[in-house]
Structures are given as structure tokens and as C-alpha cells.
Amino acid sequence: MTGPAATWEARADLVVVGSGVAGMTAALEARDLGLRVLVVTKDDADAGSTRWAQGGIAVVLEDGHEPGDSVDRHVADTLAAAGGLADPAAVGSILADGPAAVAALRRRGAVFDPAEGVGAAGALALTREGGHTAFRVVHAGGDATGAEVERALLAAASSAGSSAGPVAMLTGHVAVEVVRAGGDRGPVGGLWVLDDTGRLGLLRAPAVLLATGGYGQLFASTTNPDTATGDGVALALRAGAVAADLEFVQFHPTVLYTGPGARGRRPLVTEAVRGHGAVLVDSAGHRVMAGEHPLEDLAPRDVVSAAVTRRLAATGTRCVYLDATALPGFARRFPTVFAACSAIGVDPAADPIPVSPAAHYCCGGVVTDVDGRTGVAGLYAAGEVARSGLHGANRLASNSLLEGLVVGRRAARAVAGELTGPRRLPAAVDAVLLGGWAPADRDLVQRAMSRGAAIGRDGAGLAAASDAIEAATAPAPGLSRAVVEDTAMTLLAQAVLAAAGTRTESRGCHVRTDFPRTDDTYQRSSLLVGCSGGALTVRGAADEQTQGVA
Ligand code: SIN
């Protein structure tokens, strides 16, 4: 059975969904390799998560690293943070390519902060963040690294300076469904997209790269922008790809506390502030991280967020404080954080900064190899949407921009090497668009997830969240960007809850109050292997469980 036909069509060799660091890096590389590439974004090109990244890019530069540091040490820190679930081969492969990827980004025009002092000429400034045993994070604009990366990539894409011309951008179009040629089992043949007026378009292409970011908007309070609704994971699952480790949602420990009712995107206070010596204290002035971990305030992020959450519960307070009053030159080194603090009347030079954890990064996602290939021919994923094996149960700080740079480039090369001709596609939309999945109210999803699936989950809370979302799920009256996003969020919420429910242990970002210990029998990924016919199947962390979802 078929539904409405596309009102317009276009062709490309590669369609990239998303214009953050992974998507634009892939698009530029693909253009330079001579591919016809089209970047699709549902909003403005700079509306994704990349521009909000503060700390920087973790990389061991050949010509400017801390004495004694090495890629092997960066690998060891990444594996130590990852709670036993990262893939050592993937970690080694991706991090080893970091210096070349950063060099390529600099050639595209990104400007990083220079080191200061005698003998520093030409070197980049390095900072340290949680879980890193060395100063190896390069940054831009003090604490505006993501904004600089985004600026440079978008400028390079719009530049007519390249002999290949600017990268074609289709903004204001949400990706609705990946089209597979020859029915459900064939290779990718393109992508259905929808504009704000409800006009459907068909992009015919033998390769689609998902670079849509994560699903932080599942939670009421997050560092992520409104666009982070899990669209890419939902698209991939509905197209038959596999996702894993979705239960590992990383909460950043130091997000500016702006009041009890704060919802949506909240300002980050970069971990680099702690890298420069700031410490976390509770409302009584007691250190939060003393005795919690050998690295104290620079422990891996999951450890710090869990400790802050426990301290908030023990003290009955809503925020702890980041004391940066001893740091010289705060406003110059951290202008973005300074501006956010100033906006709520906090002067970091004089006042401890009120902070609390908020959803920040999705460690799991669409299962890919280190070149961005999913299990579906022609479907690729890179960046936060993907689970490449780099992050495991807890991502090491500032490894995400690096992953986007490395895997974005590699994915473009993989597409170029595997390019096939156009494929025969159906001329009209499959009547069961969105795979038969229906949305629940976004606000309800966010409240249910924040109550039942944040740091400190238990079986009863996870089940209650799932029941509440299922009860609120109802067929949508029509197709719109909001329906596409809410359907993705509903699918993702149920997937996170199902994966978290089967993992009856605590590991990395997944903290269960009813199973507080790490259990070696669960040292493997949960694989979300199917989502057709309104049912999710979670396999791997425990016995297979199928969960029907309305
Ligand atoms: C931060 O600056 O603290 C965030 C960096 C990251 O998420 O990797």
C-alpha cells in the first residue's frame, strides 16, 4: 500500500542528515572527493549541538603535547572511563587518527587558542578535563570550541574557494524516513524529507549519512538544544539498523543551576573550569569529591555526576557549587561561562557557581564500525548518533568532537569507495510512514524520563515511566516536524527504558539504586535489534526481552 507521492525530488551521491561537526566534516570531505553531496537539516545549519560544546577537542598532537603524554595514554584514559564497554580496537583506531583530523580542521580555517609563555611559539594551549591524566584538550575562544568548529566548517562549506563549489544545503527539512530500494531488505536508496509547510520531498541517493546528534531532549533539563530529539537513531532503527548502549545517557555534573523550574537547554559550565583548579562544594562548604575517586574533582564524568546526585539527596538541596573564586582571569579564559553566570547575577570571581547535573551526551546509538558503516548497505552514521565503540558506558570528556572529525572524514571516504549508481525506488511514500510508530506528548515524555530514568534509576521507576509514555501514545493526525520529532522521542524513550530495565547492574552512566554494583555478567552491550510492528527487542545485557509499545 502506498501513501502520498513526493511533491518534488532531487538526486545526490550522498545525503548527509545534520550539519554539526560529523556531518559537515563528512560533507566537505565528500565534496573534495568529487561526490555530489547534499546536507539536510531540519532547522538552521548551526542549530545543532556542536556550537554548544565548550571544553575542546581531546587529542595528543605530535608537535605539541604534554611531556610523557601519548596516544596510548589517551586510549588508556578513554578505556578507564568507559566502564568496560568500549571497544579497544575502535578506541585505538579513532584516537590515533585524531592529530590528522585536527590538522585537517585547522586547514579548513578553525583557529585554536595558542599556548602562552616562553618557548610556546606555534604551540596550542592545552587544558585538562575529567578522566584525563594529562593536559591534552585543545580549545578555541576560551570555552567556545564548538562554536569555532561550527563556524569554520560552515564557512568552508559555503566557500566558493573550492573548485568543487559550495556544499548544497537544504535547511528547514526534517528527515522522515530512510528509503530502502526493493522493499525492507534492499540497500538504501534515499530519504523522505518534509518541510515546514508539510511538503514531502524525495532525495534519491545510494548513501545516507546520519549525523543528527543525540537525544538529550528526552529529559526535562539538558545541555542539548531543542533539535536533539533522537531523530537519527529512530530513522536507523526503523530502517533496520541496530542500536546499542542507549541506556548510557551521560549527565554533565556542572550545568548552571538557574532555578527549580528550569526546563530545556541549560548553560554548561565546562569541566575545564575544574581542570584549572575549581572544586565542587556543597551548601555547607564541604568538598563533594574528596574521597570519592583518586582524581577527585577531575574524576570521570559519571563518577562526579553520581557523587553530586548523592550529595544533593543527602543534603536535600537542589544544587551544589563550583568554587572557582581562586582562578585568575576567569572572564578571559571562560567568556561563555562568565556571560551565563553574569546573566543570573553570579560573579565567578567572587561567588561559587550554583550547578547541578543535566542530561548531556548519549554514549550509545546506531551501531557502526569505525568508518561509520551501519549494518544496512548505504546507511552510515557518525558523531553522537552513532555507537562506534569509542565511548562504552561513559564517554571521556572532549572525545566527542574528535570522534565527529575522525569518523565524519572516514565515512565520506567509505561512501566514495563504495558508491553505487542510483537505485529504483517506489514513487510514493509507504503508507506506514514512521514505521507505524506513534508519538506521545513531548512534555509528558520529558517529565516521565526525568522522574524515572535519570541518575539513580530503579526497576519500578523505569517501568512506571514506560507505562506512562505508552498510555499517552496516540496516532498523530498528520505529518509535521513536531510529529516526526515526538515519534522519535517516544521510540527512543521506550528504547532507553527497555535497555535500562534489562541492565540490572550499575555501570558508567547507568546508575541503578536497586542494583548498585557492577556485575561482570553484564559486561557487554545491549543491542536493540528490532523495532518493527510496534515492538522493541533488547538483546545482550540480559535475556532477550520483547516489549510491546503502542
Ligand atoms: C565540557 O566542556 O565540560 C564538556 C565537554 C564534553 O562534553 O566533552
Coordinates of C-alpha atoms and ligand atoms in Angstrom, one line a residue:
M1 CA 0.0 0.0 0.0
T2 CA 1.3 3.4 -0.8
G3 CA 0.6 6.9 0.5
P4 CA 1.1 10.4 -0.9
A5 CA 3.7 10.9 -3.6
A6 CA 6.6 13.3 -3.2
T7 CA 5.9 16.8 -4.5
W8 CA 9.5 17.2 -5.5
E9 CA 12.6 15.1 -6.0
A10 CA 16.4 15.6 -6.0
R11 CA 19.4 13.4 -6.5
A12 CA 22.8 13.2 -4.8
D13 CA 25.5 10.7 -4.3
L14 CA 25.4 11.2 -0.6
V15 CA 22.8 12.8 1.6
V16 CA 24.1 13.9 5.0
V17 CA 21.4 14.5 7.7
G18 CA 22.7 17.0 10.2
S19 CA 25.2 19.9 9.9
G20 CA 27.3 19.5 13.1
V21 CA 30.9 18.5 13.3
A22 CA 30.4 15.0 12.0
G23 CA 28.0 15.9 9.2
M24 CA 29.9 18.9 7.9
T25 CA 33.3 17.2 8.1
A26 CA 31.8 14.3 6.1
A27 CA 30.1 16.7 3.6
L28 CA 33.3 18.7 3.0
E29 CA 35.4 15.5 2.6
A30 CA 32.8 14.0 0.2
R31 CA 32.7 17.2 -1.8
D32 CA 36.5 17.2 -2.1
L33 CA 36.4 13.6 -3.2
G34 CA 34.1 14.7 -6.1
L35 CA 30.8 13.4 -4.7
R36 CA 27.5 15.3 -5.2
V37 CA 26.6 15.8 -1.6
L38 CA 23.5 17.3 -0.1
V39 CA 23.3 18.3 3.6
V40 CA 19.7 18.3 5.1
T41 CA 18.9 20.0 8.4
K42 CA 15.5 20.5 10.0
D43 CA 16.5 23.9 11.3
D44 CA 19.1 26.5 10.6
A45 CA 22.5 24.9 9.8
D46 CA 24.0 26.0 13.1
A47 CA 21.1 24.9 15.3
G48 CA 22.6 21.5 16.4
S49 CA 24.7 20.5 19.5
T50 CA 28.1 21.3 18.1
R51 CA 28.1 25.0 18.7
W52 CA 27.3 24.5 22.4
A53 CA 30.4 22.3 23.0
Q54 CA 32.7 24.3 25.3
G55 CA 35.7 22.4 26.6
G56 CA 37.5 21.4 23.5
I57 CA 39.0 18.5 21.5
A58 CA 41.0 15.8 23.2
V59 CA 44.0 15.0 21.1
V60 CA 47.6 14.1 21.5
L61 CA 49.3 16.4 19.0
E62 CA 52.6 15.1 17.6
D63 CA 54.2 18.5 17.8
G64 CA 52.7 19.9 20.9
H65 CA 51.7 17.5 23.7
E66 CA 52.5 17.4 27.4
P67 CA 55.8 15.6 28.1
G68 CA 55.1 11.9 28.7
D69 CA 51.7 12.0 27.1
S70 CA 50.9 9.7 24.2
V71 CA 48.0 8.3 22.1
D72 CA 48.4 5.1 24.1
R73 CA 47.8 7.0 27.3
H74 CA 44.8 8.8 25.8
V75 CA 43.5 5.3 24.8
A76 CA 44.1 4.1 28.4
D77 CA 42.2 7.0 29.9
T78 CA 39.3 6.5 27.4
L79 CA 39.0 2.8 28.3
A80 CA 39.3 3.5 32.0
A81 CA 36.4 6.0 31.8
A82 CA 34.2 3.6 29.7
G83 CA 33.2 1.1 32.3
G84 CA 34.4 -1.9 30.4
L85 CA 32.2 -1.4 27.4
A86 CA 34.3 0.5 24.9
D87 CA 35.8 -1.5 22.1
P88 CA 39.6 -1.2 22.5
A89 CA 40.3 -1.6 18.8
A90 CA 37.8 1.2 17.9
V91 CA 39.3 3.4 20.6
G92 CA 42.8 2.9 19.3
S93 CA 41.8 3.4 15.7
I94 CA 39.8 6.6 16.2
L95 CA 42.2 8.3 18.7
A96 CA 45.2 7.5 16.5
D97 CA 43.6 9.5 13.7
G98 CA 42.9 12.5 15.9
P99 CA 46.0 14.5 15.1
A100 CA 45.4 14.3 11.4
A101 CA 41.7 15.2 11.8
V102 CA 42.5 18.2 13.9
A103 CA 45.2 19.3 11.4
A104 CA 42.6 19.0 8.6
L105 CA 40.2 21.1 10.6
R106 CA 42.8 23.8 11.0
R107 CA 43.5 23.7 7.3
R108 CA 39.7 24.4 6.8
G109 CA 40.1 27.5 8.9
A110 CA 39.4 26.6 12.6
V111 CA 41.5 28.7 14.9
F112 CA 42.6 27.3 18.3
D113 CA 43.9 29.2 21.4
P114 CA 47.7 29.5 21.3
A115 CA 49.9 28.5 24.2
E116 CA 51.3 31.4 26.2
G117 CA 54.7 31.8 27.6
V118 CA 58.4 31.4 26.8
G119 CA 59.1 28.8 24.1
A120 CA 55.4 28.3 23.3
A121 CA 55.6 29.9 19.9
G122 CA 53.3 28.0 17.4
A123 CA 52.0 25.5 20.1
L124 CA 48.4 25.3 21.1
A125 CA 47.1 25.8 24.6
L126 CA 46.2 22.5 26.3
T127 CA 43.7 22.1 29.1
R128 CA 42.6 19.1 31.2
E129 CA 39.2 17.7 31.9
G130 CA 37.7 14.9 33.9
G131 CA 39.2 11.4 33.5
H132 CA 42.2 12.7 31.6
T133 CA 45.6 12.1 33.2
A134 CA 47.3 14.8 31.0
F135 CA 46.7 18.2 29.6
R136 CA 45.6 17.3 26.1
V137 CA 42.4 19.3 25.3
V138 CA 42.8 22.0 22.6
H139 CA 40.2 24.7 22.7
A140 CA 39.1 27.9 20.9
G141 CA 37.7 31.2 22.1
G142 CA 38.5 30.1 25.7
D143 CA 35.4 28.0 26.2
A144 CA 33.7 28.3 22.8
T145 CA 35.3 25.4 20.9
G146 CA 32.2 24.1 19.4
A147 CA 31.2 27.5 18.1
E148 CA 34.5 27.9 16.4
V149 CA 34.4 24.4 14.9
E150 CA 30.9 25.0 13.6
R151 CA 31.9 28.4 12.2
A152 CA 34.9 27.1 10.4
L153 CA 33.1 24.1 8.9
L154 CA 30.1 26.1 7.7
A155 CA 32.3 28.8 6.3
A156 CA 34.3 26.2 4.4
A157 CA 31.1 24.6 3.1
S158 CA 29.8 27.9 1.8
S159 CA 33.1 28.9 0.3
A160 CA 33.2 29.1 -3.5
G161 CA 37.0 28.9 -3.0
S162 CA 36.8 25.2 -3.5
S163 CA 37.0 24.1 -7.2
A164 CA 34.0 21.9 -6.4
G165 CA 31.9 24.9 -5.2
P166 CA 29.8 25.3 -2.1
V167 CA 28.2 22.3 -0.4
A168 CA 24.5 22.1 -1.2
M169 CA 22.4 22.7 1.9
L170 CA 18.7 22.0 2.4
T171 CA 17.7 23.7 5.6
G172 CA 14.2 23.6 7.2
H173 CA 13.6 20.0 6.2
V174 CA 13.1 17.2 8.7
A175 CA 14.2 13.7 7.6
V176 CA 11.1 11.4 7.8
E177 CA 12.2 8.0 6.6
V178 CA 15.2 6.3 5.0
V179 CA 14.1 4.6 1.8
R180 CA 15.4 1.1 1.1
A181 CA 15.3 0.0 -2.5
G182 CA 13.5 -3.2 -3.3
G183 CA 11.5 -3.3 -0.1
D184 CA 12.6 -3.6 3.5
R185 CA 15.7 -5.6 2.9
G186 CA 17.3 -3.7 0.0
P187 CA 20.1 -1.2 0.2
V188 CA 19.5 2.5 0.9
G189 CA 18.0 4.4 -2.0
G190 CA 17.3 7.7 -0.5
L191 CA 15.4 9.7 2.1
W192 CA 12.0 11.2 2.5
V193 CA 12.0 14.8 3.8
L194 CA 9.3 17.2 4.9
D195 CA 9.4 21.0 5.0
D196 CA 7.6 23.3 7.5
T197 CA 4.6 23.6 5.2
G198 CA 4.1 19.8 5.0
R199 CA 5.5 19.3 1.5
L200 CA 7.1 15.9 1.1
G201 CA 10.3 15.6 -0.9
L202 CA 12.2 12.5 -2.1
L203 CA 16.0 12.7 -2.1
R204 CA 17.3 9.8 -4.3
A205 CA 20.8 8.8 -3.2
P206 CA 22.6 5.5 -2.8
A207 CA 24.2 6.6 0.5
V208 CA 22.7 8.4 3.5
L209 CA 24.9 9.5 6.5
L210 CA 23.1 10.2 9.7
A211 CA 24.8 12.9 11.8
T212 CA 21.8 14.1 13.8
G213 CA 23.3 14.2 17.3
G214 CA 21.7 12.7 20.3
Y215 CA 18.5 12.5 22.3
G216 CA 19.2 14.8 25.3
Q217 CA 15.8 16.3 24.8
L218 CA 14.3 13.2 26.3
F219 CA 15.0 14.8 29.6
A220 CA 13.4 18.0 31.0
S221 CA 16.8 19.5 31.8
T222 CA 19.7 19.2 29.4
T223 CA 22.6 21.0 27.8
N224 CA 21.3 20.0 24.4
P225 CA 19.4 22.3 22.0
D226 CA 15.8 21.7 21.0
T227 CA 16.9 19.8 17.9
A228 CA 18.4 16.8 19.9
T229 CA 15.3 14.7 19.7
G230 CA 16.9 11.4 18.6
D231 CA 15.7 11.5 15.0
G232 CA 18.8 9.7 13.6
V233 CA 18.6 6.7 15.9
A234 CA 14.8 6.4 15.2
L235 CA 15.4 6.6 11.5
A236 CA 18.1 4.0 11.6
L237 CA 16.1 1.6 13.8
R238 CA 13.1 1.9 11.5
A239 CA 15.4 1.3 8.5
G240 CA 16.5 -2.0 10.1
A241 CA 19.8 -1.0 11.6
V242 CA 20.9 -2.0 15.1
A243 CA 21.4 0.4 18.1
A244 CA 23.3 -0.3 21.3
D245 CA 24.1 1.1 24.7
L246 CA 21.1 3.5 24.6
E247 CA 20.8 3.3 28.3
F248 CA 24.1 5.1 28.8
V249 CA 22.9 8.8 28.9
Q250 CA 25.7 10.9 30.3
F251 CA 24.7 13.6 32.8
H252 CA 27.1 16.5 33.0
P253 CA 27.8 17.3 36.6
T254 CA 28.2 21.1 36.3
V255 CA 25.3 22.7 34.5
L256 CA 24.4 26.1 35.6
Y257 CA 21.6 26.0 38.1
T258 CA 19.1 28.6 37.1
G259 CA 16.2 27.8 39.5
P260 CA 13.9 24.9 40.5
G261 CA 11.7 25.0 37.4
A262 CA 14.4 25.3 34.8
R263 CA 13.5 23.3 31.6
G264 CA 15.0 22.7 28.3
R265 CA 18.6 23.7 27.4
R266 CA 20.6 24.9 30.3
P267 CA 24.1 26.6 30.1
L268 CA 27.1 24.3 30.6
V269 CA 29.9 25.2 33.0
T270 CA 32.8 23.4 31.2
E271 CA 34.8 20.8 33.0
A272 CA 37.9 22.8 32.0
V273 CA 37.0 25.1 34.9
R274 CA 37.8 22.1 37.2
G275 CA 40.8 21.4 35.0
H276 CA 42.0 24.8 36.1
G277 CA 41.5 24.1 39.8
A278 CA 37.9 24.8 40.7
V279 CA 36.4 22.5 43.2
L280 CA 32.8 21.3 44.0
V281 CA 31.4 22.1 47.4
D282 CA 28.0 21.5 48.9
S283 CA 25.8 24.1 50.6
A284 CA 27.7 23.7 53.8
G285 CA 31.0 24.3 52.0
H286 CA 32.2 20.7 52.2
R287 CA 34.1 19.3 49.3
V288 CA 31.9 16.9 47.2
M289 CA 34.6 14.9 45.5
A290 CA 37.1 14.4 48.4
G291 CA 37.5 10.7 49.0
E292 CA 35.2 9.8 46.1
H293 CA 37.9 9.0 43.5
P294 CA 41.7 9.3 43.3
L295 CA 41.3 12.1 40.7
E296 CA 38.8 13.9 43.0
D297 CA 37.2 16.8 41.0
L298 CA 38.7 15.5 37.8
A299 CA 37.3 12.0 38.1
P300 CA 35.5 10.7 35.1
R301 CA 32.2 12.5 34.5
D302 CA 29.9 9.6 35.5
V303 CA 31.7 9.4 38.9
V304 CA 31.3 13.2 39.5
S305 CA 27.7 13.3 38.4
A306 CA 26.7 10.4 40.7
A307 CA 28.6 11.9 43.6
V308 CA 26.8 15.2 43.1
T309 CA 23.5 13.5 42.9
R310 CA 24.1 11.6 46.1
R311 CA 25.2 14.8 47.9
L312 CA 22.0 16.6 46.7
A313 CA 19.9 13.8 48.1
A314 CA 21.8 13.7 51.4
T315 CA 21.6 17.5 51.9
G316 CA 18.1 17.9 50.5
T317 CA 19.3 20.7 48.3
R318 CA 18.9 21.4 44.5
C319 CA 22.4 22.5 43.6
V320 CA 26.0 22.3 44.7
Y321 CA 28.6 24.9 44.0
L322 CA 31.6 25.1 41.8
D323 CA 34.1 27.3 43.6
A324 CA 36.3 29.0 41.0
T325 CA 37.0 32.1 43.1
A326 CA 40.7 31.3 43.3
L327 CA 41.1 31.1 39.5
P328 CA 42.8 34.1 37.9
G329 CA 41.4 35.7 34.8
F330 CA 38.1 33.7 34.8
A331 CA 36.3 36.1 32.4
R332 CA 39.1 36.0 29.9
R333 CA 39.6 32.2 30.0
F334 CA 35.9 31.3 30.2
P335 CA 33.9 34.0 28.5
T336 CA 30.9 31.9 27.7
V337 CA 30.5 30.6 31.2
F338 CA 31.2 34.0 32.6
A339 CA 28.4 35.5 30.4
A340 CA 25.9 32.8 31.5
C341 CA 26.8 33.4 35.2
S342 CA 26.5 37.1 34.8
A343 CA 23.0 36.7 33.3
I344 CA 21.9 35.2 36.6
G345 CA 23.8 37.6 38.8
V346 CA 26.7 35.3 39.7
D347 CA 30.3 36.7 39.6
P348 CA 32.6 33.6 39.4
A349 CA 35.5 35.6 40.7
A350 CA 33.6 36.3 43.9
D351 CA 30.8 33.7 44.2
P352 CA 30.7 29.9 44.0
I353 CA 28.7 29.0 40.8
P354 CA 25.5 27.1 41.5
V355 CA 25.4 23.9 39.4
S356 CA 23.6 20.6 39.2
P357 CA 23.7 17.6 36.8
A358 CA 21.7 17.6 33.5
A359 CA 21.5 15.3 30.5
H360 CA 24.4 16.0 28.3
Y361 CA 25.5 13.2 25.9
C362 CA 24.2 9.9 24.6
C363 CA 27.0 7.3 24.7
G364 CA 25.1 4.8 22.8
G365 CA 23.4 5.0 19.4
V366 CA 23.4 3.3 15.9
V367 CA 26.0 0.6 15.8
T368 CA 28.7 1.4 13.3
D369 CA 32.2 0.4 12.5
V370 CA 35.0 3.0 12.8
D371 CA 34.2 4.2 9.3
G372 CA 30.6 4.9 10.1
R373 CA 29.0 1.9 8.3
T374 CA 25.9 0.5 9.8
G375 CA 24.6 -3.0 9.1
V376 CA 22.3 -1.6 6.3
A377 CA 24.1 -1.2 2.9
G378 CA 24.3 2.5 2.1
L379 CA 23.4 3.7 5.6
Y380 CA 26.1 5.4 7.6
A381 CA 26.2 7.2 11.0
A382 CA 28.8 9.4 12.7
G383 CA 29.0 11.5 15.8
E384 CA 26.7 11.4 18.8
V385 CA 24.0 9.5 16.8
A386 CA 26.4 6.6 16.4
R387 CA 27.8 4.0 18.7
S388 CA 31.2 3.3 17.2
G389 CA 32.7 1.6 20.3
L390 CA 34.7 4.7 21.4
H391 CA 32.6 5.6 24.5
G392 CA 31.3 2.4 26.1
A393 CA 29.3 3.1 29.2
N394 CA 30.7 6.6 29.8
R395 CA 32.4 9.0 27.3
L396 CA 35.7 10.6 28.2
A397 CA 35.4 14.4 28.2
S398 CA 36.1 16.1 24.8
N399 CA 36.3 12.9 22.9
S400 CA 33.1 13.7 21.1
L401 CA 34.2 16.5 18.7
L402 CA 37.2 14.3 18.0
E403 CA 35.0 11.4 17.1
G404 CA 32.9 13.6 14.8
L405 CA 36.0 14.8 13.0
V406 CA 37.6 11.4 12.6
V407 CA 34.6 9.3 11.7
G408 CA 33.0 12.0 9.6
R409 CA 36.0 12.1 7.3
R410 CA 36.3 8.3 7.2
A411 CA 32.6 7.9 6.5
A412 CA 32.9 10.2 3.4
R413 CA 35.8 8.1 2.2
A414 CA 33.9 4.9 2.8
V415 CA 31.0 6.2 0.8
A416 CA 33.3 7.3 -2.1
G417 CA 34.8 3.8 -2.1
E418 CA 31.5 2.0 -2.1
L419 CA 29.5 4.3 -4.3
T420 CA 26.9 2.6 -6.5
G421 CA 24.6 4.1 -9.1
P422 CA 21.0 5.3 -8.5
R423 CA 18.5 2.7 -7.3
R424 CA 14.9 2.1 -8.3
L425 CA 12.7 3.4 -5.6
P426 CA 8.9 3.5 -5.1
A427 CA 7.4 6.6 -6.4
A428 CA 5.2 7.3 -3.4
V429 CA 5.6 7.2 0.3
D430 CA 5.0 3.9 2.1
A431 CA 1.6 4.4 3.7
V432 CA 3.0 3.3 7.1
L433 CA 5.4 6.2 7.3
L434 CA 7.2 6.3 10.7
G435 CA 7.0 2.5 10.7
G436 CA 3.7 2.6 12.4
W437 CA 5.1 4.3 15.4
A438 CA 3.0 7.0 17.1
P439 CA 4.0 9.9 19.3
A440 CA 3.4 10.7 23.0
D441 CA 3.2 14.3 24.2
R442 CA 6.7 15.7 24.4
D443 CA 6.3 17.3 27.8
L444 CA 5.0 14.1 29.3
V445 CA 7.9 12.1 27.8
Q446 CA 10.4 14.6 29.3
R447 CA 8.8 14.5 32.7
A448 CA 8.5 10.7 32.8
M449 CA 12.1 10.3 31.7
S450 CA 13.4 12.8 34.2
R451 CA 11.5 11.2 37.0
G452 CA 12.2 7.5 36.1
A453 CA 15.4 7.3 34.0
A454 CA 17.8 10.0 35.3
I455 CA 20.8 9.2 37.5
G456 CA 19.7 6.7 40.2
R457 CA 17.1 4.6 38.3
D458 CA 15.3 1.6 39.6
G459 CA 13.1 -1.1 38.1
A460 CA 9.9 0.3 39.4
G461 CA 10.6 3.9 38.2
L462 CA 11.7 2.6 34.7
A463 CA 8.5 0.6 34.4
A464 CA 6.3 3.5 35.6
A465 CA 7.9 5.8 33.0
S466 CA 7.3 3.3 30.2
D467 CA 3.7 2.7 31.3
A468 CA 3.1 6.5 31.4
I469 CA 4.5 7.1 28.0
E470 CA 2.7 4.1 26.5
A471 CA -0.6 5.3 27.9
A472 CA 0.0 8.7 26.4
T473 CA 0.9 7.5 22.9
A474 CA -1.7 8.1 20.3
P475 CA -1.7 8.2 16.5
A476 CA -0.9 11.6 15.1
P477 CA -3.5 13.4 13.0
G478 CA -1.0 14.2 10.2
L479 CA 2.7 14.5 9.4
S480 CA 4.7 17.5 10.6
R481 CA 8.2 18.2 12.0
A482 CA 6.7 18.0 15.5
V483 CA 5.1 14.7 14.8
V484 CA 8.4 13.3 13.4
E485 CA 10.4 14.5 16.4
D486 CA 7.8 13.4 19.0
T487 CA 7.6 10.0 17.4
A488 CA 11.4 9.7 17.5
M489 CA 11.4 10.8 21.1
T490 CA 8.7 8.3 22.1
L491 CA 10.6 5.4 20.3
L492 CA 13.9 6.5 21.9
A493 CA 12.3 6.8 25.4
Q494 CA 10.9 3.3 25.2
A495 CA 14.2 2.0 23.9
V496 CA 16.2 3.7 26.7
L497 CA 13.8 2.4 29.3
A498 CA 13.8 -1.1 27.9
A499 CA 17.6 -1.2 27.8
A500 CA 18.0 0.3 31.2
G501 CA 15.4 -2.1 32.6
T502 CA 17.3 -5.2 31.4
R503 CA 20.6 -4.0 32.7
T504 CA 20.2 -5.0 36.3
E505 CA 23.5 -3.5 37.5
S506 CA 25.2 -0.1 37.7
R507 CA 27.9 0.7 35.2
G508 CA 29.2 4.0 33.9
C509 CA 26.3 6.5 33.4
H510 CA 23.8 3.8 34.1
V511 CA 23.2 4.1 37.9
R512 CA 20.6 1.8 39.4
T513 CA 19.7 2.3 43.0
D514 CA 18.2 -1.2 43.2
F515 CA 21.3 -2.8 41.7
P516 CA 24.2 -0.5 42.9
R517 CA 27.0 -2.9 42.0
T518 CA 28.7 -3.6 38.7
D519 CA 28.1 -7.2 37.7
D520 CA 30.6 -8.8 35.4
T521 CA 28.0 -10.9 33.7
Y522 CA 26.7 -7.7 32.2
Q523 CA 30.0 -6.6 30.7
R524 CA 28.5 -6.5 27.2
S525 CA 26.4 -4.2 25.2
S526 CA 22.7 -4.4 25.0
L527 CA 21.6 -4.5 21.4
L528 CA 18.4 -3.0 20.4
V529 CA 17.8 -5.3 17.4
G530 CA 14.4 -4.5 16.1
C531 CA 11.6 -2.1 16.3
S532 CA 9.1 -3.2 13.7
G533 CA 5.4 -3.7 14.3
G534 CA 5.3 -1.6 17.4
A535 CA 7.7 -3.8 19.4
L536 CA 11.2 -3.2 20.6
T537 CA 13.6 -6.1 21.2
V538 CA 16.5 -5.7 23.6
R539 CA 19.1 -8.4 23.5
G540 CA 22.5 -8.7 25.0
A541 CA 22.7 -7.3 28.5
A542 CA 20.2 -9.9 29.7
D543 CA 17.9 -12.5 28.3
E544 CA 16.1 -11.2 25.2
Q545 CA 13.0 -9.2 26.1
T546 CA 10.4 -8.0 23.7
Q547 CA 8.4 -5.1 24.8
G548 CA 5.2 -4.1 23.0
V549 CA 4.7 -0.4 22.6
A550 CA 1.5 1.3 21.4
Ligands
SIN1 C1 32.7 20.3 28.9 O1 33.3 21.3 28.4 O2 32.7 20.1 30.1 C2 32.0 19.4 28.0 C3 33.0 18.7 27.1 C4 32.4 17.4 26.7 O3 31.2 17.2 26.8 O4 33.2 16.7 26.1

